PDB file of C-alpha atoms in Angstrom:
ATOM      1  CA  UNK A   1       3.746 -27.825  10.799  1.00 80.00           C
ATOM      2  CA  UNK A   2       1.219 -25.327  12.324  1.00 92.00           C
ATOM      3  CA  UNK A   3       1.928 -21.545  11.774  1.00 96.00           C
ATOM      4  CA  UNK A   4       2.710 -19.481  14.868  1.00 95.00           C
ATOM      5  CA  UNK A   5       2.663 -15.828  15.779  1.00 96.00           C
ATOM      6  CA  UNK A   6       5.784 -13.995  14.671  1.00 95.00           C
ATOM      7  CA  UNK A   7       6.302 -16.215  11.605  1.00 96.00           C
ATOM      8  CA  UNK A   8       6.660 -14.614   8.004  1.00 97.00           C
ATOM      9  CA  UNK A   9       4.502 -16.059   5.132  1.00 97.00           C
ATOM     10  CA  UNK A  10       3.561 -15.249   1.668  1.00 97.00           C
ATOM     11  CA  UNK A  11      -0.177 -14.827   1.242  1.00 98.00           C
ATOM     12  CA  UNK A  12      -2.610 -14.333  -1.508  1.00 98.00           C
ATOM     13  CA  UNK A  13      -6.160 -13.203  -0.555  1.00 98.00           C
ATOM     14  CA  UNK A  14      -9.377 -11.722  -1.930  1.00 98.00           C
ATOM     15  CA  UNK A  15     -11.753  -9.732   0.359  1.00 98.00           C
ATOM     16  CA  UNK A  16     -15.368  -9.354  -0.512  1.00 98.00           C
ATOM     17  CA  UNK A  17     -18.575  -7.987   0.967  1.00 97.00           C
ATOM     18  CA  UNK A  18     -21.785  -9.602  -0.194  1.00 95.00           C
ATOM     19  CA  UNK A  19     -19.894 -11.151  -3.089  1.00 95.00           C
ATOM     20  CA  UNK A  20     -18.398  -7.801  -4.196  1.00 97.00           C
ATOM     21  CA  UNK A  21     -14.624  -7.658  -4.176  1.00 97.00           C
ATOM     22  CA  UNK A  22     -13.102  -4.710  -2.329  1.00 97.00           C
ATOM     23  CA  UNK A  23      -9.524  -5.814  -1.950  1.00 96.00           C
ATOM     24  CA  UNK A  24      -7.328  -8.534  -3.525  1.00 97.00           C
ATOM     25  CA  UNK A  25      -3.562  -9.445  -4.250  1.00 97.00           C
ATOM     26  CA  UNK A  26      -4.717 -11.256  -7.419  1.00 97.00           C
ATOM     27  CA  UNK A  27      -4.547  -9.048 -10.476  1.00 96.00           C
ATOM     28  CA  UNK A  28      -7.063 -11.167 -12.439  1.00 96.00           C
ATOM     29  CA  UNK A  29      -9.587 -10.871  -9.761  1.00 96.00           C
ATOM     30  CA  UNK A  30      -9.036  -7.053  -9.431  1.00 97.00           C
ATOM     31  CA  UNK A  31      -9.594  -6.617 -13.184  1.00 96.00           C
ATOM     32  CA  UNK A  32     -12.708  -8.805 -12.992  1.00 95.00           C
ATOM     33  CA  UNK A  33     -14.055  -6.552 -10.247  1.00 96.00           C
ATOM     34  CA  UNK A  34     -13.021  -3.335 -11.937  1.00 95.00           C
ATOM     35  CA  UNK A  35     -10.830  -2.213  -9.074  1.00 95.00           C
ATOM     36  CA  UNK A  36      -7.370  -2.790 -10.651  1.00 93.00           C
ATOM     37  CA  UNK A  37      -4.746  -0.251 -10.268  1.00 92.00           C
ATOM     38  CA  UNK A  38      -2.186   0.057 -13.053  1.00 90.00           C
ATOM     39  CA  UNK A  39       0.465   1.347 -10.786  1.00 86.00           C
ATOM     40  CA  UNK A  40      -0.101  -1.450  -8.130  1.00 88.00           C
ATOM     41  CA  UNK A  41       2.145  -4.540  -7.885  1.00 90.00           C
ATOM     42  CA  UNK A  42       0.000  -7.808  -7.481  1.00 94.00           C
ATOM     43  CA  UNK A  43       1.005 -11.131  -6.215  1.00 95.00           C
ATOM     44  CA  UNK A  44       1.529 -12.688  -2.792  1.00 97.00           C
ATOM     45  CA  UNK A  45       2.278 -10.215  -0.093  1.00 97.00           C
ATOM     46  CA  UNK A  46       4.816 -10.953   2.744  1.00 97.00           C
ATOM     47  CA  UNK A  47       3.483 -10.619   6.331  1.00 97.00           C
ATOM     48  CA  UNK A  48       4.331 -11.346   9.857  1.00 97.00           C
ATOM     49  CA  UNK A  49       1.596 -13.133  11.669  1.00 97.00           C
ATOM     50  CA  UNK A  50       0.270 -11.365  14.670  1.00 95.00           C
ATOM     51  CA  UNK A  51       1.664  -8.010  13.775  1.00 94.00           C
ATOM     52  CA  UNK A  52      -1.467  -6.470  12.201  1.00 94.00           C
ATOM     53  CA  UNK A  53      -0.214  -6.595   8.641  1.00 96.00           C
ATOM     54  CA  UNK A  54      -3.694  -7.713   7.465  1.00 96.00           C
ATOM     55  CA  UNK A  55      -7.111  -7.286   8.947  1.00 96.00           C
ATOM     56  CA  UNK A  56      -7.368  -8.649  12.559  1.00 97.00           C
ATOM     57  CA  UNK A  57     -10.014 -11.270  11.684  1.00 97.00           C
ATOM     58  CA  UNK A  58      -7.909 -12.700   8.865  1.00 97.00           C
ATOM     59  CA  UNK A  59      -4.647 -12.465  10.873  1.00 97.00           C
ATOM     60  CA  UNK A  60      -6.059 -14.576  13.810  1.00 97.00           C
ATOM     61  CA  UNK A  61      -7.522 -17.225  11.365  1.00 97.00           C
ATOM     62  CA  UNK A  62      -4.124 -17.820   9.751  1.00 97.00           C
ATOM     63  CA  UNK A  63      -2.341 -18.611  13.053  1.00 96.00           C
ATOM     64  CA  UNK A  64      -2.436 -22.377  13.445  1.00 96.00           C
ATOM     65  CA  UNK A  65      -2.803 -23.115   9.790  1.00 96.00           C
ATOM     66  CA  UNK A  66      -0.330 -25.124   7.731  1.00 95.00           C
ATOM     67  CA  UNK A  67       2.121 -23.365   5.297  1.00 93.00           C
ATOM     68  CA  UNK A  68       0.091 -24.571   2.164  1.00 91.00           C
ATOM     69  CA  UNK A  69      -3.456 -24.093   3.366  1.00 96.00           C
ATOM     70  CA  UNK A  70      -6.232 -22.338   1.342  1.00 97.00           C
ATOM     71  CA  UNK A  71      -9.524 -21.469   2.968  1.00 97.00           C
ATOM     72  CA  UNK A  72     -12.299 -18.877   3.703  1.00 98.00           C
ATOM     73  CA  UNK A  73     -12.954 -16.905   6.804  1.00 97.00           C
ATOM     74  CA  UNK A  74     -15.766 -14.620   7.837  1.00 98.00           C
ATOM     75  CA  UNK A  75     -14.716 -11.586   9.642  1.00 98.00           C
ATOM     76  CA  UNK A  76     -17.247  -9.662  11.860  1.00 97.00           C
ATOM     77  CA  UNK A  77     -17.034  -5.762  12.070  1.00 97.00           C
ATOM     78  CA  UNK A  78     -15.278  -5.743  15.332  1.00 97.00           C
ATOM     79  CA  UNK A  79     -12.466  -7.700  13.834  1.00 97.00           C
ATOM     80  CA  UNK A  80     -12.574  -5.876  10.415  1.00 97.00           C
ATOM     81  CA  UNK A  81     -13.087  -2.150  10.049  1.00 96.00           C
ATOM     82  CA  UNK A  82     -14.964  -1.719  13.197  1.00 96.00           C
ATOM     83  CA  UNK A  83     -18.612  -1.058  14.038  1.00 96.00           C
ATOM     84  CA  UNK A  84     -20.334   1.841  12.432  1.00 96.00           C
ATOM     85  CA  UNK A  85     -20.148   4.798  14.907  1.00 96.00           C
ATOM     86  CA  UNK A  86     -22.800   7.542  14.491  1.00 95.00           C
ATOM     87  CA  UNK A  87     -20.749   9.849  16.586  1.00 95.00           C
ATOM     88  CA  UNK A  88     -18.170   9.958  13.652  1.00 95.00           C
ATOM     89  CA  UNK A  89     -20.804  11.849  11.565  1.00 96.00           C
ATOM     90  CA  UNK A  90     -21.078  15.716  11.777  1.00 95.00           C
ATOM     91  CA  UNK A  91     -22.645  18.437   9.949  1.00 95.00           C
ATOM     92  CA  UNK A  92     -20.450  21.389   8.792  1.00 94.00           C
ATOM     93  CA  UNK A  93     -21.593  24.691   7.267  1.00 94.00           C
ATOM     94  CA  UNK A  94     -20.918  24.602   3.569  1.00 93.00           C
ATOM     95  CA  UNK A  95     -19.502  28.067   3.666  1.00 91.00           C
ATOM     96  CA  UNK A  96     -16.544  26.754   5.696  1.00 90.00           C
ATOM     97  CA  UNK A  97     -15.405  24.826   2.642  1.00 91.00           C
ATOM     98  CA  UNK A  98     -12.974  26.452   0.207  1.00 87.00           C
ATOM     99  CA  UNK A  99     -14.869  24.842  -2.708  1.00 87.00           C
ATOM    100  CA  UNK A 100     -18.526  23.822  -2.676  1.00 88.00           C
ATOM    101  CA  UNK A 101     -18.540  20.122  -1.450  1.00 90.00           C
ATOM    102  CA  UNK A 102     -20.140  17.422  -3.527  1.00 92.00           C
ATOM    103  CA  UNK A 103     -22.148  14.351  -2.239  1.00 94.00           C
ATOM    104  CA  UNK A 104     -19.692  11.440  -2.298  1.00 94.00           C
ATOM    105  CA  UNK A 105     -16.643  13.530  -2.423  1.00 94.00           C
ATOM    106  CA  UNK A 106     -13.760  12.750   0.191  1.00 92.00           C
ATOM    107  CA  UNK A 107     -12.755  15.854   2.116  1.00 93.00           C
ATOM    108  CA  UNK A 108     -10.018  16.678   4.743  1.00 89.00           C
ATOM    109  CA  UNK A 109     -11.336  18.322   8.035  1.00 88.00           C
ATOM    110  CA  UNK A 110      -8.615  19.089  10.584  1.00 84.00           C
ATOM    111  CA  UNK A 111      -6.384  16.096   9.933  1.00 83.00           C
ATOM    112  CA  UNK A 112      -9.438  13.825   9.487  1.00 89.00           C
ATOM    113  CA  UNK A 113     -10.570  12.386   6.178  1.00 92.00           C
ATOM    114  CA  UNK A 114     -14.370  11.773   5.575  1.00 95.00           C
ATOM    115  CA  UNK A 115     -16.908  11.487   2.984  1.00 96.00           C
ATOM    116  CA  UNK A 116     -19.761  13.873   2.204  1.00 96.00           C
ATOM    117  CA  UNK A 117     -23.013  11.819   2.625  1.00 95.00           C
ATOM    118  CA  UNK A 118     -25.418  14.576   2.057  1.00 96.00           C
ATOM    119  CA  UNK A 119     -25.914  18.334   2.011  1.00 95.00           C
ATOM    120  CA  UNK A 120     -28.943  19.566   3.954  1.00 94.00           C
ATOM    121  CA  UNK A 121     -30.001  23.214   4.623  1.00 90.00           C
ATOM    122  CA  UNK A 122     -26.607  24.748   3.962  1.00 92.00           C
ATOM    123  CA  UNK A 123     -24.747  22.002   5.878  1.00 95.00           C
ATOM    124  CA  UNK A 124     -22.533  19.177   4.549  1.00 96.00           C
ATOM    125  CA  UNK A 125     -23.046  15.920   6.312  1.00 96.00           C
ATOM    126  CA  UNK A 126     -19.510  14.399   6.778  1.00 96.00           C
ATOM    127  CA  UNK A 127     -18.947  10.674   7.652  1.00 96.00           C
ATOM    128  CA  UNK A 128     -15.636   9.888   9.166  1.00 96.00           C
ATOM    129  CA  UNK A 129     -16.257   6.060   9.414  1.00 96.00           C
ATOM    130  CA  UNK A 130     -14.449   3.605   7.161  1.00 94.00           C
ATOM    131  CA  UNK A 131     -16.500   2.822   4.077  1.00 93.00           C
ATOM    132  CA  UNK A 132     -16.628  -0.815   5.255  1.00 96.00           C
ATOM    133  CA  UNK A 133     -17.367  -0.007   8.988  1.00 96.00           C
ATOM    134  CA  UNK A 134     -20.144  -2.195  10.292  1.00 96.00           C
ATOM    135  CA  UNK A 135     -19.827  -4.748   7.415  1.00 97.00           C
ATOM    136  CA  UNK A 136     -19.124  -8.488   7.793  1.00 98.00           C
ATOM    137  CA  UNK A 137     -16.276  -9.375   5.427  1.00 98.00           C
ATOM    138  CA  UNK A 138     -15.449 -12.493   3.602  1.00 98.00           C
ATOM    139  CA  UNK A 139     -11.855 -13.470   2.773  1.00 98.00           C
ATOM    140  CA  UNK A 140     -10.489 -16.264   0.594  1.00 98.00           C
ATOM    141  CA  UNK A 141      -6.865 -17.003   1.319  1.00 98.00           C
ATOM    142  CA  UNK A 142      -4.079 -19.036   0.089  1.00 98.00           C
ATOM    143  CA  UNK A 143      -0.842 -19.379   2.183  1.00 98.00           C
ATOM    144  CA  UNK A 144       2.008 -19.728  -0.412  1.00 97.00           C
ATOM    145  CA  UNK A 145       4.817 -20.646   2.056  1.00 96.00           C
ATOM    146  CA  UNK A 146       6.909 -19.635   4.967  1.00 97.00           C
ATOM    147  CA  UNK A 147       9.472 -16.847   4.500  1.00 97.00           C
ATOM    148  CA  UNK A 148      12.885 -17.349   6.287  1.00 96.00           C
ATOM    149  CA  UNK A 149      15.301 -15.281   4.213  1.00 95.00           C
ATOM    150  CA  UNK A 150      15.871 -11.963   5.927  1.00 95.00           C
ATOM    151  CA  UNK A 151      16.228  -9.975   2.627  1.00 96.00           C
ATOM    152  CA  UNK A 152      12.826 -11.313   1.542  1.00 96.00           C
ATOM    153  CA  UNK A 153      11.256 -10.217   4.837  1.00 96.00           C
ATOM    154  CA  UNK A 154      12.822  -6.747   4.392  1.00 96.00           C
ATOM    155  CA  UNK A 155      11.683  -6.401   0.783  1.00 96.00           C
ATOM    156  CA  UNK A 156       8.192  -7.690   1.814  1.00 96.00           C
ATOM    157  CA  UNK A 157       7.975  -5.082   4.608  1.00 96.00           C
ATOM    158  CA  UNK A 158       8.894  -2.212   2.208  1.00 96.00           C
ATOM    159  CA  UNK A 159       6.323  -3.455  -0.364  1.00 95.00           C
ATOM    160  CA  UNK A 160       3.716  -3.773   2.307  1.00 94.00           C
ATOM    161  CA  UNK A 161       4.096  -0.290   3.764  1.00 95.00           C
ATOM    162  CA  UNK A 162       5.286   1.753   0.908  1.00 94.00           C
ATOM    163  CA  UNK A 163       3.637  -0.159  -1.959  1.00 91.00           C
ATOM    164  CA  UNK A 164       6.844  -0.085  -3.987  1.00 90.00           C
ATOM    165  CA  UNK A 165       9.550  -2.673  -4.732  1.00 92.00           C
ATOM    166  CA  UNK A 166      13.068  -1.542  -3.789  1.00 94.00           C
ATOM    167  CA  UNK A 167      16.555  -3.078  -4.066  1.00 95.00           C
ATOM    168  CA  UNK A 168      18.143  -3.872  -0.780  1.00 96.00           C
ATOM    169  CA  UNK A 169      21.703  -5.055  -0.046  1.00 96.00           C
ATOM    170  CA  UNK A 170      22.776  -6.327   3.487  1.00 96.00           C
ATOM    171  CA  UNK A 171      26.508  -6.482   4.074  1.00 96.00           C
ATOM    172  CA  UNK A 172      28.349  -6.574   7.396  1.00 95.00           C
ATOM    173  CA  UNK A 173      25.289  -5.463   9.248  1.00 95.00           C
ATOM    174  CA  UNK A 174      24.603  -2.407   6.999  1.00 97.00           C
ATOM    175  CA  UNK A 175      21.431  -2.441   5.131  1.00 97.00           C
ATOM    176  CA  UNK A 176      21.394  -0.271   1.956  1.00 97.00           C
ATOM    177  CA  UNK A 177      17.955   0.529   0.443  1.00 97.00           C
ATOM    178  CA  UNK A 178      18.008   1.940  -3.036  1.00 95.00           C
ATOM    179  CA  UNK A 179      15.122   4.593  -3.047  1.00 94.00           C
ATOM    180  CA  UNK A 180      13.248   5.207  -6.390  1.00 90.00           C
ATOM    181  CA  UNK A 181      13.735   8.785  -7.856  1.00 86.00           C
ATOM    182  CA  UNK A 182      11.318  11.341  -6.295  1.00 87.00           C
ATOM    183  CA  UNK A 183      10.374   9.082  -3.450  1.00 90.00           C
ATOM    184  CA  UNK A 184      10.858  11.913  -1.046  1.00 85.00           C
ATOM    185  CA  UNK A 185       7.584  13.456  -2.431  1.00 89.00           C
ATOM    186  CA  UNK A 186       5.603  10.298  -2.095  1.00 91.00           C
ATOM    187  CA  UNK A 187       2.979  10.711   0.608  1.00 91.00           C
ATOM    188  CA  UNK A 188       2.799   6.945   1.463  1.00 92.00           C
ATOM    189  CA  UNK A 189       6.498   6.740   1.885  1.00 94.00           C
ATOM    190  CA  UNK A 190       6.679   9.770   4.003  1.00 93.00           C
ATOM    191  CA  UNK A 191       3.922   8.250   6.296  1.00 93.00           C
ATOM    192  CA  UNK A 192       5.409   4.841   6.747  1.00 95.00           C
ATOM    193  CA  UNK A 193       9.283   5.539   6.479  1.00 95.00           C
ATOM    194  CA  UNK A 194       9.708   5.522  10.125  1.00 95.00           C
ATOM    195  CA  UNK A 195       7.628   2.434  10.648  1.00 96.00           C
ATOM    196  CA  UNK A 196       9.555   0.548   8.077  1.00 96.00           C
ATOM    197  CA  UNK A 197      12.887   1.393   9.668  1.00 96.00           C
ATOM    198  CA  UNK A 198      11.699   0.561  13.177  1.00 96.00           C
ATOM    199  CA  UNK A 199      10.231  -2.793  11.995  1.00 95.00           C
ATOM    200  CA  UNK A 200      13.427  -3.768  10.062  1.00 96.00           C
ATOM    201  CA  UNK A 201      15.566  -3.254  13.234  1.00 96.00           C
ATOM    202  CA  UNK A 202      13.184  -5.162  15.357  1.00 94.00           C
ATOM    203  CA  UNK A 203      12.655  -8.060  13.077  1.00 92.00           C
ATOM    204  CA  UNK A 204      16.092  -8.475  11.519  1.00 92.00           C
ATOM    205  CA  UNK A 205      18.869  -8.760  14.211  1.00 92.00           C
ATOM    206  CA  UNK A 206      21.614  -8.647  11.747  1.00 92.00           C
ATOM    207  CA  UNK A 207      20.815  -5.160  10.680  1.00 96.00           C
ATOM    208  CA  UNK A 208      22.998  -2.688  12.659  1.00 97.00           C
ATOM    209  CA  UNK A 209      22.599   0.368  10.307  1.00 97.00           C
ATOM    210  CA  UNK A 210      20.232   1.388   7.547  1.00 97.00           C
ATOM    211  CA  UNK A 211      21.203   3.609   4.653  1.00 96.00           C
ATOM    212  CA  UNK A 212      18.496   5.058   2.494  1.00 95.00           C
ATOM    213  CA  UNK A 213      20.159   6.077  -0.748  1.00 94.00           C
ATOM    214  CA  UNK A 214      18.294   8.262  -3.468  1.00 87.00           C
ATOM    215  CA  UNK A 215      20.193   8.048  -6.781  1.00 81.00           C
ATOM    216  CA  UNK A 216      19.238  10.102  -9.866  1.00 79.00           C
ATOM    217  CA  UNK A 217      20.727   9.284 -13.150  1.00 78.00           C
ATOM    218  CA  UNK A 218      21.367  11.878 -15.845  1.00 83.00           C
ATOM    219  CA  UNK A 219      18.770  11.540 -18.542  1.00 81.00           C
ATOM    220  CA  UNK A 220      20.076  10.048 -21.757  1.00 82.00           C
ATOM    221  CA  UNK A 221      20.497  12.485 -24.614  1.00 78.00           C
ATOM    222  CA  UNK A 222      17.967  12.023 -27.385  1.00 75.00           C
ATOM    223  CA  UNK A 223      19.942  11.738 -30.691  1.00 75.00           C
ATOM    224  CA  UNK A 224      19.098  14.266 -33.366  1.00 72.00           C
ATOM    225  CA  UNK A 225      18.085  13.036 -36.679  1.00 69.00           C
ATOM    226  CA  UNK A 226      20.145  14.083 -39.638  1.00 61.00           C
ATOM    227  CA  UNK A 227      18.330  16.382 -42.207  1.00 58.00           C
ATOM    228  CA  UNK A 228      17.375  14.787 -45.507  1.00 61.00           C
ATOM    229  CA  UNK A 229      20.114  14.934 -48.256  1.00 57.00           C
ATOM    230  CA  UNK A 230      18.286  17.615 -50.084  1.00 56.00           C
ATOM    231  CA  UNK A 231      18.152  19.839 -47.106  1.00 53.00           C
ATOM    232  CA  UNK A 232      21.805  19.521 -46.131  1.00 54.00           C
ATOM    233  CA  UNK A 233      24.171  22.324 -47.009  1.00 55.00           C
ATOM    234  CA  UNK A 234      26.797  21.471 -49.784  1.00 56.00           C
ATOM    235  CA  UNK A 235      30.322  20.597 -48.510  1.00 52.00           C
ATOM    236  CA  UNK A 236      32.763  23.471 -49.135  1.00 54.00           C
ATOM    237  CA  UNK A 237      34.734  23.006 -52.363  1.00 56.00           C
ATOM    238  CA  UNK A 238      38.377  22.052 -51.947  1.00 53.00           C
ATOM    239  CA  UNK A 239      40.875  24.578 -52.976  1.00 43.00           C
TER     240      UNK A 239
END
């Protein structure tokens, strides 16, 4: 049965440019390419087709495929990370930086993030284009199956946006999400928290209320080792 817009699937993929891997859900391929992240959770991701959960060119290519299909797709810049825009490059006086910029460093300029491409005559050339802007991408994909269980959909959305696995319980229309300790300091969570909540309400009709619970357990006491016998004080004599 052909896949339609709005359906949830499990997906593995590997993206390359000129044969060089830049993104993958497969841990082995990430290690081979030298881009593995020890803190990342590899494996199939759960996405909703047509919602922009993956790059547009790949998203479009998956619609109409079968639930167990595997294949390759070439994605042009306009359906990838966009064409390269020379208007997104500017020169800024080096003296405006708190620390002297270095070529290749990522910098934050008025809520925009860019890369220092060059330093010429006391000015740093900042490029705000995505690193893969203007590039034609190649993706190899494997559709691992259709997702119908609402809990798996919710967990998939959280993993997709926050990059973390979280325990969720849905009872009587109340969805409880157990937040990892210190998640409130996680920049990615803070950025996507609102989107996660919005998407859950929109996608899972059974959810009437969402509770985000952060629980911190008392650290376990470290047992103290007893001193060697020769170092212990003698017991008091009995009267």
